[in-house]
Coordinates of C-alpha atoms in Angstrom, one line a residue:
X1 CA 97.5 119.6 91.4
X2 CA 100.3 117.1 91.0
X3 CA 100.1 113.6 89.6
X4 CA 101.9 110.4 90.6
X5 CA 102.2 107.3 88.5
X6 CA 101.2 104.1 90.2
X7 CA 101.1 100.8 88.2
X8 CA 101.0 102.7 85.0
X9 CA 98.1 104.9 86.1
X10 CA 98.2 108.7 86.5
X11 CA 96.7 109.6 89.9
X12 CA 95.9 113.1 90.9
X13 CA 97.0 113.9 94.4
X14 CA 97.0 117.0 96.7
X15 CA 100.1 118.6 98.1
X16 CA 100.3 116.0 100.8
X17 CA 99.9 113.0 98.5
X18 CA 96.3 112.2 99.2
X19 CA 94.2 111.0 96.3
X20 CA 92.0 113.7 95.0
X21 CA 89.3 111.4 93.6
X22 CA 88.4 108.5 95.9
X23 CA 86.4 106.9 93.1
X24 CA 89.8 106.3 91.3
X25 CA 91.0 104.0 94.2
X26 CA 92.1 100.4 93.5
X27 CA 94.1 98.0 95.8
X28 CA 97.4 98.9 94.0
X29 CA 97.0 102.4 95.4
X30 CA 97.0 101.0 99.0
X31 CA 100.1 99.0 98.3
X32 CA 101.8 102.1 96.8
X33 CA 100.9 104.3 99.8
X34 CA 102.0 101.5 102.3
X35 CA 105.4 101.5 100.7
X36 CA 105.6 105.3 100.8
X37 CA 104.6 105.4 104.5
X38 CA 107.1 102.6 105.5
X39 CA 104.3 100.2 106.4
X40 CA 105.5 97.3 104.3
X41 CA 103.2 94.4 103.6
X42 CA 99.5 95.0 104.2
X43 CA 98.0 92.4 106.5
X44 CA 94.4 91.3 107.0
X45 CA 94.1 93.9 109.8
X46 CA 95.3 96.7 107.5
X47 CA 92.7 95.7 105.0
X48 CA 90.0 95.6 107.7
X49 CA 90.8 99.3 108.5
X50 CA 91.1 100.3 104.9
X51 CA 87.7 98.6 104.0
X52 CA 86.0 100.2 107.0
X53 CA 87.3 103.7 106.0
X54 CA 86.2 103.2 102.4
X55 CA 82.7 102.0 103.5
X56 CA 82.3 104.8 106.0
X57 CA 83.4 107.5 103.5
X58 CA 81.0 106.1 100.8
X59 CA 78.1 106.4 103.3
X60 CA 78.9 109.7 104.9
X61 CA 81.3 111.6 102.6
X62 CA 83.8 112.1 105.5
X63 CA 86.4 110.1 107.4
X64 CA 85.4 109.0 110.9
X65 CA 86.9 110.5 113.9
X66 CA 89.6 108.3 115.5
X67 CA 87.4 107.3 118.4
X68 CA 84.6 106.1 116.1
X69 CA 87.1 104.4 113.8
X70 CA 88.5 102.4 116.7
X71 CA 85.2 101.6 118.3
X72 CA 83.4 100.5 115.2
X73 CA 86.3 98.7 113.5
X74 CA 87.1 96.9 116.7
X75 CA 90.8 97.8 116.5
X76 CA 92.2 99.5 119.6
X77 CA 94.0 102.8 119.2
X78 CA 97.4 101.3 120.2
X79 CA 97.1 98.7 117.4
X80 CA 95.9 101.3 115.0
X81 CA 99.2 103.1 115.4
X82 CA 101.1 99.9 115.1
X83 CA 99.4 99.2 111.8
X84 CA 99.7 102.8 110.6
X85 CA 102.7 104.4 112.3
X86 CA 102.0 107.8 110.7
X87 CA 98.5 107.7 112.2
X88 CA 95.0 106.9 111.0
X89 CA 94.6 110.2 109.2
X90 CA 97.9 110.1 107.3
X91 CA 98.5 106.4 106.8
X92 CA 95.1 104.7 106.9
X93 CA 93.0 107.4 105.1
X94 CA 95.7 107.8 102.5
X95 CA 95.8 104.0 101.9
X96 CA 92.0 104.0 101.6
X97 CA 92.2 106.7 98.9
X98 CA 90.2 109.2 101.0
X99 CA 90.9 113.0 100.8
X100 CA 93.0 114.5 103.6
X101 CA 90.8 114.6 106.7
X102 CA 90.1 118.1 108.0
X103 CA 89.2 117.0 111.5
X104 CA 90.8 114.8 114.1
X105 CA 90.8 111.3 112.6

């Protein structure tokens, strides 16, 4: 698998740029991905979603489905796509350092 260098750290990623080892995540990764995804500056709302995803993944080992993500995070679907234009799976999960979701996130 390929590696990318972020803030002087070598990070293993899959073919789509998702972090292979979620335990290697740090906030600099989220900033790196945000820039790559064209998101720009991460706001408090972005961090709310990222933190929710990280917590959910730590408890379950999977990313939540989009409906659950919106309901439990309190962020409506429309706003989710405003925050992460490439979508919750590609943008939000990638920022959170989760592996590429296999289902509908």
